[in-house]
């Protein structure tokens, strides 16, 4: 099922920070999903990490931040390679980069995985997609991806970028991860009967 509270982003912008009322809306959404039979929850906006943490604590089913599964998968690949691994993070929404960087680096430190993270933004790509021009979006994403050719693994930071996965992977010839694909793999692994 899909649950949508489409005013969360505008309410966050108006308030300037995540407050108790916004956090409670995430808790309410998670509890509603759990009551209706969801076996796992995936949130899809990276701007609400603290609220998502609170929601995850309020339910008994697995609940993940948007990029958490992708970050964990990238770190798993990096751990298997041994030594310091260069990882690229490609975004189409520049304001999301600082929080994504911090979340990723916290997971790397917690897992004791030696990585270097390079972050870039494909400027104008999100605006093109919002204007109904997916071809320009994909072109701008692939162009910016070229700046990550020195990376061993590349992560596409927004859910909307998953559509560019194949062209970016073909351009870079290295593992390219997307948030929705990684999340589905993680949830299938966790929820599959043994």
PDB file of C-alpha atoms in Angstrom:
ATOM      1  CA  UNK A   1       0.000   0.000   0.000  1.00  0.00           C
ATOM      2  CA  UNK A   2       1.045   3.597  -0.475  1.00  0.00           C
ATOM      3  CA  UNK A   3       0.297   6.230   2.153  1.00  0.00           C
ATOM      4  CA  UNK A   4       0.771   9.872   1.205  1.00  0.00           C
ATOM      5  CA  UNK A   5       0.843  12.973   3.358  1.00  0.00           C
ATOM      6  CA  UNK A   6       1.740  15.410   0.608  1.00  0.00           C
ATOM      7  CA  UNK A   7       1.894  18.498   2.823  1.00  0.00           C
ATOM      8  CA  UNK A   8       4.769  17.258   4.997  1.00  0.00           C
ATOM      9  CA  UNK A   9       7.475  18.905   2.884  1.00  0.00           C
ATOM     10  CA  UNK A  10       5.685  22.244   2.663  1.00  0.00           C
ATOM     11  CA  UNK A  11       4.909  22.152   6.389  1.00  0.00           C
ATOM     12  CA  UNK A  12       8.577  21.450   7.141  1.00  0.00           C
ATOM     13  CA  UNK A  13       9.611  24.353   4.912  1.00  0.00           C
ATOM     14  CA  UNK A  14       7.170  26.683   6.694  1.00  0.00           C
ATOM     15  CA  UNK A  15       8.317  25.620  10.172  1.00  0.00           C
ATOM     16  CA  UNK A  16      12.015  25.473   9.386  1.00  0.00           C
ATOM     17  CA  UNK A  17      12.679  22.325  11.419  1.00  0.00           C
ATOM     18  CA  UNK A  18      11.102  19.050  12.455  1.00  0.00           C
ATOM     19  CA  UNK A  19       8.935  19.596  15.509  1.00  0.00           C
ATOM     20  CA  UNK A  20       6.813  17.322  17.685  1.00  0.00           C
ATOM     21  CA  UNK A  21       3.714  17.708  15.527  1.00  0.00           C
ATOM     22  CA  UNK A  22       5.535  16.680  12.331  1.00  0.00           C
ATOM     23  CA  UNK A  23       7.159  13.764  14.128  1.00  0.00           C
ATOM     24  CA  UNK A  24       3.764  12.618  15.415  1.00  0.00           C
ATOM     25  CA  UNK A  25       2.435  12.537  11.857  1.00  0.00           C
ATOM     26  CA  UNK A  26       5.187  10.063  10.944  1.00  0.00           C
ATOM     27  CA  UNK A  27       4.414   7.970  14.008  1.00  0.00           C
ATOM     28  CA  UNK A  28       0.715   8.029  13.082  1.00  0.00           C
ATOM     29  CA  UNK A  29       1.445   6.946   9.494  1.00  0.00           C
ATOM     30  CA  UNK A  30       3.661   4.086  10.675  1.00  0.00           C
ATOM     31  CA  UNK A  31       1.149   2.887  13.253  1.00  0.00           C
ATOM     32  CA  UNK A  32      -1.658   3.052  10.704  1.00  0.00           C
ATOM     33  CA  UNK A  33       0.392   1.012   8.224  1.00  0.00           C
ATOM     34  CA  UNK A  34       1.146  -1.559  10.907  1.00  0.00           C
ATOM     35  CA  UNK A  35      -2.537  -1.789  11.971  1.00  0.00           C
ATOM     36  CA  UNK A  36      -3.595  -2.421   8.381  1.00  0.00           C
ATOM     37  CA  UNK A  37      -1.237  -5.376   8.063  1.00  0.00           C
ATOM     38  CA  UNK A  38       2.010  -3.995   6.638  1.00  0.00           C
ATOM     39  CA  UNK A  39       4.972  -6.274   7.366  1.00  0.00           C
ATOM     40  CA  UNK A  40       7.512  -3.543   6.615  1.00  0.00           C
ATOM     41  CA  UNK A  41       7.567   0.226   6.089  1.00  0.00           C
ATOM     42  CA  UNK A  42       9.705   2.291   3.741  1.00  0.00           C
ATOM     43  CA  UNK A  43       9.575   6.077   4.021  1.00  0.00           C
ATOM     44  CA  UNK A  44      10.487   8.028   0.883  1.00  0.00           C
ATOM     45  CA  UNK A  45      11.607  11.528   1.892  1.00  0.00           C
ATOM     46  CA  UNK A  46      15.167  11.929   3.119  1.00  0.00           C
ATOM     47  CA  UNK A  47      14.495  15.254   4.878  1.00  0.00           C
ATOM     48  CA  UNK A  48      12.734  13.619   7.859  1.00  0.00           C
ATOM     49  CA  UNK A  49      15.359  11.331   9.397  1.00  0.00           C
ATOM     50  CA  UNK A  50      14.616  12.187  13.044  1.00  0.00           C
ATOM     51  CA  UNK A  51      10.862  11.746  12.561  1.00  0.00           C
ATOM     52  CA  UNK A  52      11.409   8.435  10.773  1.00  0.00           C
ATOM     53  CA  UNK A  53      13.578   7.233  13.657  1.00  0.00           C
ATOM     54  CA  UNK A  54      10.702   8.011  16.045  1.00  0.00           C
ATOM     55  CA  UNK A  55       8.216   6.228  13.796  1.00  0.00           C
ATOM     56  CA  UNK A  56      10.454   3.149  13.606  1.00  0.00           C
ATOM     57  CA  UNK A  57      10.562   3.014  17.402  1.00  0.00           C
ATOM     58  CA  UNK A  58       6.756   3.183  17.577  1.00  0.00           C
ATOM     59  CA  UNK A  59       6.066   0.036  15.531  1.00  0.00           C
ATOM     60  CA  UNK A  60       7.048  -3.614  15.738  1.00  0.00           C
ATOM     61  CA  UNK A  61       7.627  -4.058  11.996  1.00  0.00           C
ATOM     62  CA  UNK A  62      10.847  -3.037  10.188  1.00  0.00           C
ATOM     63  CA  UNK A  63      10.734   0.646   9.187  1.00  0.00           C
ATOM     64  CA  UNK A  64      13.472   2.218   7.087  1.00  0.00           C
ATOM     65  CA  UNK A  65      14.633   5.644   6.021  1.00  0.00           C
ATOM     66  CA  UNK A  66      14.593   6.212   2.244  1.00  0.00           C
ATOM     67  CA  UNK A  67      18.297   5.605   1.600  1.00  0.00           C
ATOM     68  CA  UNK A  68      19.133   3.351   4.532  1.00  0.00           C
ATOM     69  CA  UNK A  69      18.996   0.071   2.585  1.00  0.00           C
ATOM     70  CA  UNK A  70      21.067   1.533  -0.270  1.00  0.00           C
ATOM     71  CA  UNK A  71      23.674   2.817   2.179  1.00  0.00           C
ATOM     72  CA  UNK A  72      23.851  -0.567   3.907  1.00  0.00           C
ATOM     73  CA  UNK A  73      24.187  -2.361   0.564  1.00  0.00           C
ATOM     74  CA  UNK A  74      26.989  -0.030  -0.558  1.00  0.00           C
ATOM     75  CA  UNK A  75      28.817  -0.632   2.719  1.00  0.00           C
ATOM     76  CA  UNK A  76      28.377  -4.389   2.345  1.00  0.00           C
ATOM     77  CA  UNK A  77      29.974  -4.226  -1.117  1.00  0.00           C
ATOM     78  CA  UNK A  78      32.761  -2.001   0.247  1.00  0.00           C
ATOM     79  CA  UNK A  79      33.434  -4.368   3.166  1.00  0.00           C
ATOM     80  CA  UNK A  80      33.797  -7.289   0.757  1.00  0.00           C
ATOM     81  CA  UNK A  81      36.372  -5.373  -1.304  1.00  0.00           C
ATOM     82  CA  UNK A  82      38.599  -4.662   1.707  1.00  0.00           C
ATOM     83  CA  UNK A  83      40.731  -1.556   1.978  1.00  0.00           C
ATOM     84  CA  UNK A  84      39.475   1.987   1.480  1.00  0.00           C
ATOM     85  CA  UNK A  85      36.691   2.169  -1.101  1.00  0.00           C
ATOM     86  CA  UNK A  86      35.652   5.317  -2.979  1.00  0.00           C
ATOM     87  CA  UNK A  87      31.864   5.733  -3.072  1.00  0.00           C
ATOM     88  CA  UNK A  88      29.955   8.319  -5.084  1.00  0.00           C
ATOM     89  CA  UNK A  89      26.633   9.866  -4.115  1.00  0.00           C
ATOM     90  CA  UNK A  90      24.765  11.480  -6.999  1.00  0.00           C
ATOM     91  CA  UNK A  91      21.769  13.652  -6.140  1.00  0.00           C
ATOM     92  CA  UNK A  92      19.287  15.820  -8.000  1.00  0.00           C
ATOM     93  CA  UNK A  93      18.262  17.794  -4.886  1.00  0.00           C
ATOM     94  CA  UNK A  94      21.253  19.648  -3.444  1.00  0.00           C
ATOM     95  CA  UNK A  95      19.697  20.399  -0.012  1.00  0.00           C
ATOM     96  CA  UNK A  96      19.444  16.657   0.694  1.00  0.00           C
ATOM     97  CA  UNK A  97      23.179  16.031   0.303  1.00  0.00           C
ATOM     98  CA  UNK A  98      24.401  17.116   3.772  1.00  0.00           C
ATOM     99  CA  UNK A  99      21.931  14.897   5.647  1.00  0.00           C
ATOM    100  CA  UNK A 100      22.522  11.952   3.303  1.00  0.00           C
ATOM    101  CA  UNK A 101      26.296  12.334   3.686  1.00  0.00           C
ATOM    102  CA  UNK A 102      26.034  12.394   7.467  1.00  0.00           C
ATOM    103  CA  UNK A 103      23.691   9.388   7.585  1.00  0.00           C
ATOM    104  CA  UNK A 104      25.967   7.381   5.284  1.00  0.00           C
ATOM    105  CA  UNK A 105      29.168   8.258   7.134  1.00  0.00           C
ATOM    106  CA  UNK A 106      27.550   7.411  10.497  1.00  0.00           C
ATOM    107  CA  UNK A 107      26.635   3.960   9.164  1.00  0.00           C
ATOM    108  CA  UNK A 108      30.174   3.515   7.806  1.00  0.00           C
ATOM    109  CA  UNK A 109      31.715   4.423  11.168  1.00  0.00           C
ATOM    110  CA  UNK A 110      29.289   2.164  13.043  1.00  0.00           C
ATOM    111  CA  UNK A 111      30.136  -0.709  10.701  1.00  0.00           C
ATOM    112  CA  UNK A 112      33.850   0.099  10.768  1.00  0.00           C
ATOM    113  CA  UNK A 113      34.007   0.254   6.967  1.00  0.00           C
ATOM    114  CA  UNK A 114      36.770   2.408   5.463  1.00  0.00           C
ATOM    115  CA  UNK A 115      35.219   4.553   2.738  1.00  0.00           C
ATOM    116  CA  UNK A 116      35.642   7.910   1.095  1.00  0.00           C
ATOM    117  CA  UNK A 117      32.451   9.619  -0.053  1.00  0.00           C
ATOM    118  CA  UNK A 118      32.254  11.984  -3.002  1.00  0.00           C
ATOM    119  CA  UNK A 119      28.939  13.855  -3.436  1.00  0.00           C
ATOM    120  CA  UNK A 120      27.703  15.695  -6.526  1.00  0.00           C
ATOM    121  CA  UNK A 121      24.408  17.187  -7.692  1.00  0.00           C
ATOM    122  CA  UNK A 122      22.970  16.979 -11.203  1.00  0.00           C
ATOM    123  CA  UNK A 123      21.727  20.551 -11.309  1.00  0.00           C
ATOM    124  CA  UNK A 124      18.504  21.093 -13.223  1.00  0.00           C
ATOM    125  CA  UNK A 125      17.647  17.387 -13.450  1.00  0.00           C
ATOM    126  CA  UNK A 126      14.920  17.412 -10.806  1.00  0.00           C
ATOM    127  CA  UNK A 127      13.399  20.550 -12.303  1.00  0.00           C
ATOM    128  CA  UNK A 128      13.354  18.889 -15.741  1.00  0.00           C
ATOM    129  CA  UNK A 129      11.615  15.823 -14.340  1.00  0.00           C
ATOM    130  CA  UNK A 130       9.085  17.999 -12.499  1.00  0.00           C
ATOM    131  CA  UNK A 131       8.396  19.844 -15.768  1.00  0.00           C
ATOM    132  CA  UNK A 132       7.597  16.556 -17.513  1.00  0.00           C
ATOM    133  CA  UNK A 133      10.915  16.179 -19.335  1.00  0.00           C
ATOM    134  CA  UNK A 134      12.371  12.827 -18.216  1.00  0.00           C
ATOM    135  CA  UNK A 135      14.801  12.670 -21.160  1.00  0.00           C
ATOM    136  CA  UNK A 136      16.559  15.865 -20.028  1.00  0.00           C
ATOM    137  CA  UNK A 137      16.561  14.582 -16.438  1.00  0.00           C
ATOM    138  CA  UNK A 138      18.315  11.391 -17.503  1.00  0.00           C
ATOM    139  CA  UNK A 139      20.782  13.253 -19.716  1.00  0.00           C
ATOM    140  CA  UNK A 140      21.778  15.620 -16.885  1.00  0.00           C
ATOM    141  CA  UNK A 141      22.126  12.725 -14.438  1.00  0.00           C
ATOM    142  CA  UNK A 142      24.380  10.774 -16.817  1.00  0.00           C
ATOM    143  CA  UNK A 143      26.482  13.874 -17.532  1.00  0.00           C
ATOM    144  CA  UNK A 144      27.070  14.480 -13.814  1.00  0.00           C
ATOM    145  CA  UNK A 145      27.697  10.772 -13.201  1.00  0.00           C
ATOM    146  CA  UNK A 146      30.807  11.094 -15.368  1.00  0.00           C
ATOM    147  CA  UNK A 147      32.400  13.101 -12.539  1.00  0.00           C
ATOM    148  CA  UNK A 148      32.195   9.948 -10.379  1.00  0.00           C
ATOM    149  CA  UNK A 149      34.209   7.712 -12.710  1.00  0.00           C
ATOM    150  CA  UNK A 150      36.911   7.362 -10.052  1.00  0.00           C
ATOM    151  CA  UNK A 151      34.415   5.799  -7.620  1.00  0.00           C
ATOM    152  CA  UNK A 152      34.101   2.059  -7.032  1.00  0.00           C
ATOM    153  CA  UNK A 153      30.371   2.243  -6.257  1.00  0.00           C
ATOM    154  CA  UNK A 154      27.818   4.939  -7.116  1.00  0.00           C
ATOM    155  CA  UNK A 155      24.561   5.605  -5.261  1.00  0.00           C
ATOM    156  CA  UNK A 156      21.627   7.510  -6.795  1.00  0.00           C
ATOM    157  CA  UNK A 157      20.284   9.622  -3.937  1.00  0.00           C
ATOM    158  CA  UNK A 158      16.640  10.287  -4.871  1.00  0.00           C
ATOM    159  CA  UNK A 159      13.900   7.748  -5.546  1.00  0.00           C
ATOM    160  CA  UNK A 160      13.086   9.596  -8.769  1.00  0.00           C
ATOM    161  CA  UNK A 161      16.598   8.841 -10.038  1.00  0.00           C
ATOM    162  CA  UNK A 162      15.948   5.093 -10.197  1.00  0.00           C
ATOM    163  CA  UNK A 163      14.663   5.620 -13.719  1.00  0.00           C
ATOM    164  CA  UNK A 164      18.269   6.568 -14.714  1.00  0.00           C
ATOM    165  CA  UNK A 165      19.886   3.445 -13.243  1.00  0.00           C
ATOM    166  CA  UNK A 166      20.551   1.586 -16.491  1.00  0.00           C
ATOM    167  CA  UNK A 167      22.032   4.540 -18.375  1.00  0.00           C
ATOM    168  CA  UNK A 168      24.258   5.531 -15.450  1.00  0.00           C
ATOM    169  CA  UNK A 169      25.441   1.933 -14.955  1.00  0.00           C
ATOM    170  CA  UNK A 170      26.182   1.625 -18.675  1.00  0.00           C
ATOM    171  CA  UNK A 171      28.156   4.890 -18.599  1.00  0.00           C
ATOM    172  CA  UNK A 172      30.198   4.075 -15.487  1.00  0.00           C
ATOM    173  CA  UNK A 173      30.609   0.289 -15.805  1.00  0.00           C
ATOM    174  CA  UNK A 174      30.550  -0.218 -12.028  1.00  0.00           C
ATOM    175  CA  UNK A 175      27.925  -0.998  -9.376  1.00  0.00           C
ATOM    176  CA  UNK A 176      25.195   1.649  -9.318  1.00  0.00           C
ATOM    177  CA  UNK A 177      22.641   1.422  -6.506  1.00  0.00           C
ATOM    178  CA  UNK A 178      19.187   2.984  -6.203  1.00  0.00           C
ATOM    179  CA  UNK A 179      17.141   3.538  -3.060  1.00  0.00           C
ATOM    180  CA  UNK A 180      13.980   1.674  -4.123  1.00  0.00           C
ATOM    181  CA  UNK A 181      15.808  -1.354  -5.529  1.00  0.00           C
ATOM    182  CA  UNK A 182      18.031  -1.686  -2.449  1.00  0.00           C
ATOM    183  CA  UNK A 183      15.026  -1.268  -0.144  1.00  0.00           C
ATOM    184  CA  UNK A 184      13.072  -3.997  -1.921  1.00  0.00           C
ATOM    185  CA  UNK A 185      16.046  -6.373  -1.710  1.00  0.00           C
ATOM    186  CA  UNK A 186      16.496  -5.676   2.011  1.00  0.00           C
ATOM    187  CA  UNK A 187      12.807  -6.041   2.832  1.00  0.00           C
ATOM    188  CA  UNK A 188      12.584  -9.283   0.818  1.00  0.00           C
ATOM    189  CA  UNK A 189      15.560 -10.638   2.738  1.00  0.00           C
ATOM    190  CA  UNK A 190      14.152  -9.626   6.134  1.00  0.00           C
ATOM    191  CA  UNK A 191      10.561 -10.654   5.459  1.00  0.00           C
ATOM    192  CA  UNK A 192      11.179 -13.890   3.540  1.00  0.00           C
ATOM    193  CA  UNK A 193      10.339 -17.019   5.522  1.00  0.00           C
ATOM    194  CA  UNK A 194      13.387 -19.060   6.475  1.00  0.00           C
TER     195      UNK A 194
END
